[in-house]
Amino acid sequence: MEYLLHHKVLETLYTLGKADCPPGMKQQVLVFYTKLLGRIKQPLLPHINVHRPVQKLVRLCGEVLANPTENEEIQFLCIVCAKLKQDPYLVNFFLESKVKTCDSVGSTSHSGALAGGSKEEVVANDTGQAQPPGAGSTVVDGAVHVSPAIPSAAPTDTLGACAAPGPSSNNILQDYNLVNSLLNLTKSPDGRIAVKACEGLMLLVSLPELGAAKCLTQNTALCELLTDRLTSLYRALPQSIDPLDIETVEGINWGLDSYNVKEDASAFPGKRALISFLSWFDYCDQLIKEAHRMAATTMAQSVRERFLVAVLEPQLMQTSEIGILTATSLLHRIVRQVTSEALLEEIVYFLLGEQREPETLSCIQRFPLRHRLIEHCNHISDEISIMTLRLFEHLLQKPNEHILYNLILRNLEERNYTEYKPPCPEDKDIVENGQIPGAVDLEEDPIFTDISPDNALTKEWLSASPPITPDHQRTDGKTEVHKIVNSFLCLVPDEAKSSYQVEGTGYDTYLRDAHRQFRDYCAICLRWDWPGTAKPIEKCNLEAPFFEGHFLKVLFDRMGRILDQPYDVNLQVTSVLSKLSLFPHPHIHEFLLDPYVNLAPGCRSLFSVIVRVVGDLMVRIQRILDFTPKLLLVRKRLLGLEPDGPM
């Protein structure tokens, strides 16, 4: 080993391998390097007579696609990546700096002198390339350690242009040849080689060295590779794919993209292309998830600018219904699939914008894509409406605080949906009778005459609720839970209900699932530091005009038309509203779920919208002969208990 290091045997082998002399020598050299690095337990890479030839050999890899030595090349590169993963500081030996100017093409323009060395000891970088001034070198245990010069102040576009040196004669270059070689091998026609190259990149992006992360994103074509391939795979998709196919396609895993159409019983046109696109998106997502924070942010921004904005946004903004449906379905699938924090954040900003101030009716078109997507929830095509509502439903389940704040919370911040009446002595006797000043007692409302204390459901809820007090409000200003629950339960009169006539279809069957979902949402929201109680009314700006926001406006409008919409649309609208109601924020609970909140003039809440629907429902019921048996029949058909037939 001492002889090998002292007499630069690896340099000699590299020279023979580069010339491939005798023929087949390159393959043997790669195998030897791979075994040497893989099997020797002692750290070898810090030695200059190891890492210099290793670095040179790295540059030979991936030069020619479908090379006979591709397999050996990828094995060698992966063992180098594994060594760097074990000792991340070693990556600094693989960041090479050189300066090319018009006067010095073909010659080194700067050299870094060894600390304490004479002129004879002046070296270029570990690869024989020049070092810019300021790149310090030290001698430790006889090995030269060259610290990389990272031109962090250099603009990204200049550095990006240098990733593949062109004819330009004045370039500042900082090469990360290990990444460049792996990038070349990801284009290999051999799928196994490409996957191994992707694995190597996965190891490199996760290194904790900031200098390497900067060089990775600024001076290599990694971001371009991710986004260009994502774009080309997206463009290879058919113009129209059935949303159900996009929804249900399985086996999406970037490392196992081995689809065989002959063995697939559920094949559809474009399935191969769809799996390839989703698998590559999965790779981008996992890469960003594993990457150093700085690199992750840069890569995610690149995906947003070069793919989401440049390619996907025009598809979502088009007027062709088939095109909108396919693009929205793919976006929905992407939102469902994404797991990395940085990429999710960029997708959210792409869809909703970064605004956090309250919305006004006049400015809802300020961010065109957000406006268009929310309008699509109310599209003339039911399919587009359902798909867009599902997109928002899945978006709301993502662990990102900006989603809910941008769509809902920023408009409820000042609680200006309430009308505050300071208590006065005349109100005291009203309060003692169980009324909030100015509120309508639902139990006196003619629509709610069917409330009975003997009702089994009412008993069940009351037993789980706090003891009844003469006042609807608790000392913390919140309405008692059992009052709220009973108000919603009794919204629809018994003659318009059919759930109690079919076993197992009452609201109580939803309870267990709702409880689990609520627990999940609470876990997501824990780190968002939401207040436990509503903002004190004295600190709220109640004078500001209230606008519920574009998203809630569309949902409430849809909810108001529930009697005239298809069943599938209604299910999706109520599903989104149910998801919103699960968020444990006091303003959401108050606005969506408290029937006793004193609404300001011109404001509507979820409860007030449903009250209007029920009023309309009771009028329509009168016009239908044999309403109850017909209602029961429809319920059974919807549940699949009865065959479909004429009504």
XYZ file of C-alpha atoms in Angstrom:
647
model
C 0.000 0.000 0.000
C 2.839 2.365 0.888
C 4.484 1.576 -2.458
C 1.199 2.161 -4.302
C 0.771 5.572 -2.674
C 4.416 6.670 -2.858
C 5.026 5.692 -6.492
C 1.697 7.065 -7.766
C 0.638 3.693 -9.141
C -2.979 4.895 -9.394
C -1.859 7.821 -11.606
C -0.122 5.333 -13.909
C -3.219 3.132 -14.022
C -5.386 6.179 -14.785
C -3.142 7.090 -17.739
C -3.389 3.532 -19.112
C -7.159 3.490 -18.544
C -7.648 6.830 -20.297
C -5.763 5.596 -23.360
C -7.509 2.219 -23.018
C -4.138 0.696 -23.839
C -4.022 -2.239 -24.186
C -7.707 -2.493 -25.274
C -9.947 -3.363 -22.301
C -7.577 -1.618 -19.873
C -10.131 1.067 -18.910
C -12.517 -1.639 -17.695
C -9.775 -3.289 -15.596
C -8.678 0.031 -14.095
C -12.274 0.899 -13.105
C -12.720 -2.530 -11.483
C -9.437 -2.163 -9.573
C -10.286 1.337 -8.292
C -13.759 0.138 -7.251
C -12.376 -2.824 -5.291
C -9.604 -0.739 -3.731
C -11.997 1.931 -2.432
C -14.700 -0.585 -1.491
C -12.627 -3.163 0.343
C -9.876 -1.218 2.127
C -11.204 -0.219 5.517
C -8.632 2.539 6.116
C -9.541 5.988 4.727
C -7.715 6.264 1.399
C -9.406 9.220 -0.296
C -7.701 11.923 1.836
C -4.336 10.946 0.263
C -3.494 13.176 -2.679
C -2.122 10.215 -4.631
C -5.552 8.580 -4.304
C -8.087 11.357 -4.637
C -6.283 13.087 -7.525
C -6.355 10.036 -9.860
C -9.833 9.089 -8.576
C -11.024 12.534 -9.555
C -9.460 12.256 -13.001
C -11.039 8.850 -13.504
C -14.411 10.261 -12.472
C -14.117 12.662 -15.401
C -13.739 9.764 -17.838
C -17.076 8.266 -16.741
C -20.230 8.994 -18.723
C -18.329 10.615 -21.593
C -19.880 8.254 -24.137
C -23.397 6.864 -23.737
C -23.879 3.091 -24.138
C -20.126 2.663 -23.581
C -19.034 -0.992 -23.078
C -17.577 0.092 -19.708
C -20.814 1.786 -18.492
C -21.469 -0.890 -15.897
C -17.966 -0.570 -14.397
C -18.219 3.240 -14.557
C -21.432 3.352 -12.520
C -20.088 0.854 -9.958
C -16.991 3.028 -9.531
C -18.982 6.291 -9.224
C -21.381 4.744 -6.700
C -18.521 3.529 -4.472
C -17.057 7.066 -4.535
C -20.487 8.483 -3.568
C -20.783 5.937 -0.741
C -17.333 6.986 0.580
C -18.394 10.635 0.518
C -21.595 9.764 2.370
C -19.439 8.153 5.119
C -17.085 11.177 5.351
C -18.876 14.194 3.859
C -15.894 16.578 4.255
C -14.074 14.570 1.545
C -16.439 16.082 -1.024
C -14.258 19.195 -0.964
C -11.625 17.273 -2.942
C -14.153 16.843 -5.742
C -15.009 20.531 -6.150
C -12.543 21.772 -8.741
C -11.896 25.419 -9.492
C -10.318 26.871 -12.584
C -10.364 30.194 -14.377
C -10.366 30.379 -18.157
C -9.677 33.757 -19.771
C -9.035 34.876 -23.307
C -5.269 35.207 -22.694
C -4.799 31.918 -20.939
C -6.732 29.296 -22.876
C -4.803 26.092 -22.544
C -2.638 27.398 -19.696
C -3.262 27.809 -15.983
C -3.923 31.396 -15.011
C -3.679 31.058 -11.238
C -1.932 28.656 -8.921
C -2.370 28.138 -5.208
C 0.935 27.932 -3.356
C 1.288 25.327 -0.650
C 1.394 26.753 2.837
C 5.026 27.374 3.710
C 6.222 25.923 0.385
C 8.753 27.205 -2.159
C 8.072 27.923 -5.817
C 8.900 24.374 -6.779
C 6.064 23.166 -4.535
C 3.388 25.262 -6.259
C 0.565 23.001 -7.439
C -2.600 23.487 -9.380
C -5.774 21.870 -8.030
C -5.861 18.164 -7.247
C -6.672 17.480 -10.882
C -3.887 19.579 -12.291
C -6.344 22.452 -12.858
C -5.739 25.993 -11.729
C -7.050 27.403 -8.458
C -8.436 30.922 -8.162
C -6.654 33.194 -5.660
C -7.771 32.570 -2.111
C -8.168 28.820 -2.387
C -5.978 27.761 0.493
C -4.051 24.509 0.666
C -2.555 22.719 3.626
C -0.265 19.758 4.051
C -1.498 17.175 6.518
C 0.212 13.769 7.020
C 1.979 14.161 3.727
C -1.251 14.658 1.746
C -2.238 17.903 0.092
C -5.668 19.169 1.168
C -7.031 21.863 -1.125
C -9.996 23.765 0.217
C -12.405 24.640 -2.584
C -12.932 28.185 -3.694
C -16.693 28.595 -3.989
C -17.579 31.717 -5.951
C -20.777 32.192 -3.973
C -21.203 35.754 -5.122
C -21.195 34.788 -8.791
C -24.628 35.102 -10.373
C -26.461 31.822 -10.875
C -27.016 32.354 -14.588
C -23.283 32.843 -15.242
C -22.451 29.740 -13.279
C -25.269 27.786 -14.871
C -23.869 28.681 -18.262
C -20.541 27.262 -17.170
C -21.945 23.860 -16.302
C -21.245 22.720 -19.837
C -18.258 24.747 -21.103
C -19.155 26.210 -24.471
C -17.184 28.160 -27.037
C -17.109 31.227 -24.772
C -13.497 32.105 -23.980
C -14.056 33.906 -20.684
C -15.595 31.568 -18.097
C -15.270 31.123 -14.369
C -15.627 27.418 -13.846
C -16.116 25.399 -10.735
C -16.612 21.822 -11.746
C -18.309 19.115 -9.746
C -17.332 16.357 -12.157
C -18.755 13.614 -9.977
C -22.222 15.103 -10.467
C -21.660 15.767 -14.168
C -20.615 12.159 -14.820
C -23.662 10.842 -12.938
C -25.929 13.233 -14.843
C -24.590 11.851 -18.124
C -25.210 8.286 -16.966
C -28.843 9.053 -16.002
C -29.413 9.345 -19.764
C -28.126 5.814 -20.369
C -30.383 3.601 -22.504
C -29.813 0.860 -19.915
C -32.477 1.437 -17.255
C -30.411 -0.193 -14.484
C -27.461 2.139 -15.135
C -29.778 5.180 -15.101
C -31.340 4.123 -11.766
C -27.884 3.573 -10.205
C -26.856 7.042 -11.408
C -30.001 8.493 -9.801
C -29.090 6.716 -6.551
C -25.609 8.249 -6.707
C -27.097 11.728 -7.112
C -29.411 11.013 -4.170
C -26.336 10.335 -1.996
C -24.547 13.484 -3.172
C -27.426 15.928 -2.648
C -27.833 14.750 0.942
C -24.250 15.666 1.950
C -24.293 18.290 4.724
C -21.471 20.397 3.216
C -22.784 23.851 2.237
C -20.066 24.409 -0.375
C -21.000 21.177 -2.144
C -24.718 22.060 -2.025
C -24.028 25.465 -3.616
C -21.808 23.979 -6.300
C -24.372 21.247 -6.961
C -27.191 23.675 -7.730
C -25.239 26.591 -9.203
C -22.490 24.971 -11.261
C -23.985 21.714 -12.500
C -26.916 20.935 -14.761
C -28.775 19.035 -12.006
C -31.747 21.439 -11.821
C -31.982 21.477 -15.618
C -31.907 17.671 -15.750
C -34.773 17.388 -13.243
C -37.003 19.977 -14.874
C -36.186 19.261 -18.524
C -36.944 15.572 -18.118
C -40.120 16.376 -16.163
C -41.169 18.687 -19.005
C -40.378 16.239 -21.811
C -42.189 13.388 -20.008
C -45.216 15.655 -19.433
C -45.283 16.663 -23.099
C -45.180 12.970 -24.076
C -48.537 12.372 -22.334
C -51.698 12.088 -24.459
C -53.834 15.242 -24.753
C -56.638 13.504 -22.889
C -56.469 10.843 -20.170
C -59.426 9.578 -18.150
C -59.165 11.217 -14.681
C -60.004 7.851 -13.092
C -56.962 6.290 -14.797
C -54.699 9.077 -13.493
C -56.211 8.613 -10.048
C -55.854 4.848 -9.836
C -52.581 4.116 -11.665
C -50.311 2.274 -9.233
C -46.706 1.181 -8.980
C -45.273 4.704 -8.926
C -41.731 4.350 -7.632
C -38.818 6.012 -9.394
C -36.471 3.075 -8.795
C -38.894 0.416 -10.075
C -40.089 1.849 -13.356
C -40.477 -1.556 -15.022
C -43.872 -1.485 -16.715
C -44.803 -4.229 -19.179
C -47.892 -3.451 -21.254
C -48.351 -7.098 -22.312
C -48.718 -8.229 -18.698
C -51.112 -5.426 -17.744
C -54.795 -6.317 -17.674
C -55.858 -2.708 -16.979
C -53.790 -0.995 -19.677
C -55.040 2.236 -21.244
C -53.563 4.511 -23.943
C -50.737 6.559 -22.440
C -50.265 4.423 -19.317
C -46.570 3.828 -20.046
C -45.996 7.587 -20.483
C -48.047 8.418 -17.368
C -46.073 5.994 -15.175
C -42.787 7.413 -16.521
C -43.888 10.986 -15.748
C -45.168 10.197 -12.243
C -42.081 8.073 -11.480
C -39.745 10.900 -12.467
C -41.816 13.359 -10.403
C -41.469 10.915 -7.503
C -37.683 10.962 -8.010
C -37.576 14.791 -8.020
C -39.690 14.807 -4.857
C -37.477 12.263 -3.047
C -34.296 14.026 -4.189
C -35.534 17.367 -2.826
C -36.680 15.643 0.375
C -33.203 14.148 0.970
C -31.216 17.188 -0.167
C -29.329 19.767 1.881
C -31.774 22.571 2.776
C -30.119 25.117 0.474
C -30.003 22.706 -2.472
C -33.594 21.562 -1.797
C -34.888 25.143 -1.954
C -33.053 25.859 -5.213
C -34.206 22.618 -6.873
C -37.824 23.169 -5.767
C -37.763 26.730 -7.146
C -36.385 25.377 -10.412
C -39.255 22.849 -10.655
C -41.725 25.675 -10.037
C -40.264 28.091 -12.590
C -39.283 25.680 -15.362
C -42.105 23.140 -15.082
C -45.088 24.375 -13.068
C -45.152 27.959 -14.380
C -43.739 27.370 -17.852
C -45.546 24.122 -18.727
C -48.428 23.307 -16.363
C -49.927 26.786 -15.831
C -50.863 27.340 -19.518
C -52.566 23.923 -19.462
C -54.645 24.915 -16.417
C -55.540 28.318 -17.886
C -56.721 26.969 -21.271
C -60.384 26.969 -22.332
C -60.657 23.410 -23.689
C -62.675 21.402 -21.150
C -60.880 18.133 -21.943
C -57.508 19.880 -21.571
C -58.508 21.512 -18.257
C -59.786 18.199 -16.886
C -56.601 16.283 -17.785
C -54.289 19.035 -16.465
C -56.275 19.360 -13.209
C -56.276 15.582 -12.731
C -52.485 15.464 -13.164
C -52.060 18.415 -10.789
C -54.301 16.630 -8.269
C -52.135 13.525 -8.549
C -48.955 15.594 -8.086
C -50.392 17.287 -4.966
C -51.377 13.897 -3.540
C -47.945 12.448 -4.266
C -45.639 15.244 -3.061
C -43.942 14.643 0.311
C -40.959 17.026 0.429
C -41.495 20.227 2.389
C -39.606 22.505 -0.029
C -41.410 21.235 -3.142
C -44.814 21.361 -1.421
C -44.181 24.992 -0.467
C -43.322 25.925 -4.061
C -46.433 24.094 -5.367
C -48.589 25.971 -2.815
C -47.110 29.365 -3.792
C -47.572 28.458 -7.464
C -51.270 27.615 -6.932
C -52.318 30.202 -4.343
C -49.720 32.982 -4.426
C -47.942 34.324 -1.359
C -50.518 36.948 -0.301
C -51.545 36.955 3.371
C -53.573 40.163 3.692
C -57.429 39.894 3.789
C -59.135 39.496 0.398
C -61.514 42.046 -1.058
C -64.039 41.367 -3.793
C -62.232 43.764 -6.140
C -58.804 42.112 -5.823
C -59.647 38.407 -6.123
C -58.328 38.373 -9.688
C -54.925 39.702 -8.681
C -53.458 36.182 -8.783
C -54.916 34.734 -12.015
C -54.199 31.013 -11.464
C -55.691 30.973 -7.944
C -58.758 32.826 -9.217
C -59.163 30.458 -12.173
C -58.837 27.305 -10.045
C -61.398 28.529 -7.490
C -63.755 29.471 -10.347
C -63.312 25.933 -11.708
C -64.947 24.681 -8.467
C -68.056 26.324 -9.910
C -67.492 25.277 -13.532
C -70.313 24.507 -15.949
C -68.738 21.043 -16.366
C -69.497 18.930 -13.299
C -66.413 16.776 -13.953
C -64.103 19.811 -13.819
C -65.873 21.101 -10.676
C -65.512 17.748 -8.892
C -61.851 17.330 -9.872
C -60.939 20.879 -8.791
C -62.804 20.449 -5.484
C -60.866 17.220 -4.909
C -57.635 19.089 -5.647
C -58.476 21.627 -2.912
C -59.578 18.859 -0.549
C -56.182 17.146 -0.836
C -54.381 20.478 -0.687
C -56.056 21.204 2.666
C -54.706 17.918 4.053
C -51.094 18.884 3.332
C -48.906 20.000 6.258
C -48.485 23.605 5.133
C -49.958 26.471 7.163
C -50.077 28.908 4.219
C -52.768 26.848 2.429
C -55.456 27.374 5.057
C -54.321 30.906 5.886
C -54.427 32.008 2.254
C -57.795 30.364 1.496
C -59.702 31.007 4.747
C -58.017 32.371 7.865
C -56.765 35.709 6.558
C -60.391 36.758 6.011
C -61.540 35.690 9.500
C -58.613 37.284 11.382
C -60.579 40.369 12.549
C -63.826 38.460 13.292
C -65.700 41.209 11.419
C -68.364 38.665 10.483
C -69.770 39.191 14.001
C -71.840 42.100 15.195
C -70.750 43.032 18.674
C -73.408 44.410 21.002
C -72.031 45.400 24.409
C -74.257 43.943 27.140
C -76.673 46.416 28.725
C -78.937 46.022 31.795
C -82.066 45.447 29.676
C -80.437 42.352 28.127
C -79.853 40.712 31.484
C -83.333 39.217 31.791
C -83.138 37.939 28.195
C -79.832 36.202 28.934
C -81.346 34.611 32.016
C -84.038 33.080 29.796
C -81.354 31.279 27.801
C -81.094 33.749 24.908
C -78.032 35.553 23.631
C -78.927 39.190 22.946
C -79.923 39.512 19.296
C -79.682 35.791 18.510
C -82.548 33.730 17.169
C -83.445 30.788 19.370
C -83.656 27.889 16.955
C -85.877 25.945 19.310
C -88.548 28.647 18.801
C -88.118 28.520 15.022
C -91.055 26.824 13.242
C -88.590 24.795 11.134
C -87.222 23.141 14.290
C -90.417 22.082 16.020
C -89.398 18.414 15.977
C -86.763 18.633 18.722
C -87.629 16.207 21.452
C -85.671 15.481 24.655
C -86.698 11.818 24.216
C -84.806 11.588 20.921
C -82.153 8.827 21.391
C -79.522 10.769 19.456
C -80.127 13.885 21.510
C -79.780 11.859 24.720
C -76.521 10.327 23.507
C -75.002 13.710 22.765
C -76.284 15.320 25.940
C -74.760 12.579 28.063
C -71.357 13.325 26.520
C -71.726 17.102 26.851
C -71.183 19.473 29.767
C -74.223 19.994 32.017
C -76.808 22.349 30.585
C -76.558 25.890 31.869
C -79.203 28.597 31.529
C -76.939 30.400 29.050
C -75.854 29.275 25.593
C -72.398 30.728 26.186
C -69.692 29.409 28.519
C -67.473 31.771 30.479
C -64.793 31.596 27.740
C -67.290 32.977 25.221
C -67.778 29.688 23.312
C -71.214 28.236 22.749
C -71.798 24.908 24.488
C -71.098 21.892 22.296
C -74.442 20.142 22.852
C -76.302 23.288 21.762
C -74.313 23.438 18.511
C -74.735 19.723 17.819
C -78.476 19.805 18.436
C -78.866 22.875 16.227
C -77.270 21.065 13.288
C -79.056 17.763 14.006
C -82.411 19.446 14.038
C -81.896 21.544 10.922
C -83.735 19.047 8.709
C -87.249 18.187 9.971
C -88.110 14.504 10.424
C -90.496 14.391 7.449
C -87.580 15.293 5.148
C -85.237 12.637 6.630
C -84.823 9.025 5.618
C -81.619 8.005 7.421
C -83.443 6.591 10.462
C -85.478 4.261 8.196
C -82.392 2.445 6.874
C -80.241 0.703 9.464
C -76.681 1.941 9.918
C -77.023 5.194 7.975
C -77.504 7.718 10.783
C -74.973 10.461 11.431
C -73.504 8.435 14.321
C -71.854 6.070 11.794
C -69.584 8.980 10.790
C -68.444 9.689 14.339
C -65.541 7.264 14.611
C -64.093 8.333 11.268
C -64.575 12.015 12.091
C -62.817 11.551 15.423
C -59.805 9.909 13.755
C -59.616 12.638 11.115
C -59.856 15.369 13.734
C -56.974 13.802 15.676
C -54.886 13.691 12.489
C -55.611 17.358 11.729
C -54.737 18.390 15.291
C -51.365 16.643 14.901
C -50.686 18.519 11.633
C -51.643 21.897 13.151
C -49.648 21.536 16.378
C -46.563 23.310 15.029
C -48.490 26.263 13.627
C -48.931 27.964 17.017
C -52.613 28.652 16.597
C -54.377 30.427 19.476
C -56.579 28.331 21.757
C -59.229 31.054 21.939
C -60.610 33.585 19.471
C -59.039 37.036 19.196
C -60.655 39.268 21.880
C -63.536 41.175 20.294
C -62.245 44.501 21.713
C -59.020 44.104 19.683
C -60.819 43.276 16.427
C -61.474 45.796 13.690
C -65.229 45.231 13.327
C -65.660 48.322 11.154
C -63.805 46.781 8.200
C -66.209 45.349 5.601
C -66.344 41.547 5.762
C -65.665 39.360 2.734
C -65.602 35.613 3.342
C -62.985 35.183 0.615
C -63.270 33.790 -2.892
C -62.925 30.145 -1.846
C -65.642 30.209 0.842
C -67.851 32.301 -1.419
C -67.782 29.600 -4.106
C -68.312 26.817 -1.531
C -71.261 28.632 0.080
C -72.774 29.361 -3.353
C -72.436 25.663 -4.228
C -73.920 24.661 -0.881
C -76.866 26.990 -1.484
C -77.620 25.178 -4.761
C -77.420 21.694 -3.245
C -81.036 20.864 -4.197
C -80.342 21.493 -7.890
C -76.905 19.881 -8.282
C -75.918 16.296 -9.123
C -75.346 13.964 -6.178
C -71.601 13.578 -6.946
C -71.041 17.345 -6.874
C -72.906 17.638 -3.564
C -70.820 14.887 -2.016
C -67.621 16.704 -3.008
C -68.801 20.128 -1.790
C -69.834 18.747 1.603
C -66.585 16.771 1.791
C -64.470 19.936 1.368
C -66.583 21.811 3.954
C -66.230 18.857 6.352
C -62.444 18.971 5.945
C -62.426 22.703 6.650
C -64.520 22.178 9.767
C -61.930 19.771 11.173
C -59.241 22.443 11.582
C -58.916 23.295 15.283
C -58.791 27.078 14.853
C -61.203 29.123 17.017
C -62.180 31.470 14.150
C -62.981 28.585 11.807
C -65.034 26.887 14.526
C -66.898 30.103 15.259
C -67.613 31.052 11.639
C -68.416 27.603 10.243
C -69.825 25.739 13.226
C -71.437 28.125 15.704
C -75.121 28.736 14.842
C -75.408 31.220 17.702
C -72.754 33.640 16.462
C -74.257 37.097 16.017
C -73.639 37.691 12.288
C -73.038 41.231 11.032
C -75.573 42.542 8.467
C -75.049 41.061 5.006
C -72.833 38.227 6.292
C -73.624 34.546 5.918
C -72.244 31.510 7.688
C -72.414 27.811 6.849
C -75.387 27.470 9.189
C -77.313 30.362 7.650
C -76.720 28.922 4.145
C -78.094 25.518 5.237
C -81.108 27.166 6.934
C -82.057 28.765 3.592
C -81.626 25.434 1.788
C -83.879 23.697 4.344
C -86.523 26.418 3.970
C -86.507 25.862 0.185
C -86.569 22.086 0.728
C -89.703 22.245 2.910
C -91.503 24.252 0.211
C -90.526 21.753 -2.515
C -91.564 18.727 -0.433
C -95.163 19.908 -0.461
C -95.289 19.552 -4.269
C -94.154 15.895 -4.351
C -96.771 13.150 -3.957
C -95.771 10.140 -1.817
C -92.604 11.987 -0.848
C -91.470 9.711 2.026
C -91.517 6.333 0.170
C -89.862 7.955 -2.857
C -87.158 9.456 -0.636
C -86.507 6.093 0.964
C -86.255 4.418 -2.447
C -83.727 6.993 -3.676
C -81.606 6.531 -0.537
C -81.554 2.748 -1.021
C -80.606 3.146 -4.680
C -77.777 5.529 -3.833
C -76.518 3.045 -1.231
C -76.738 0.208 -3.760
C -79.408 -1.619 -1.753
C -81.958 -1.380 -4.579
C -81.458 -1.780 -8.357
C -81.746 1.381 -10.455
C -84.960 1.857 -12.394
C -87.533 4.473 -13.415
C -88.739 6.837 -10.672
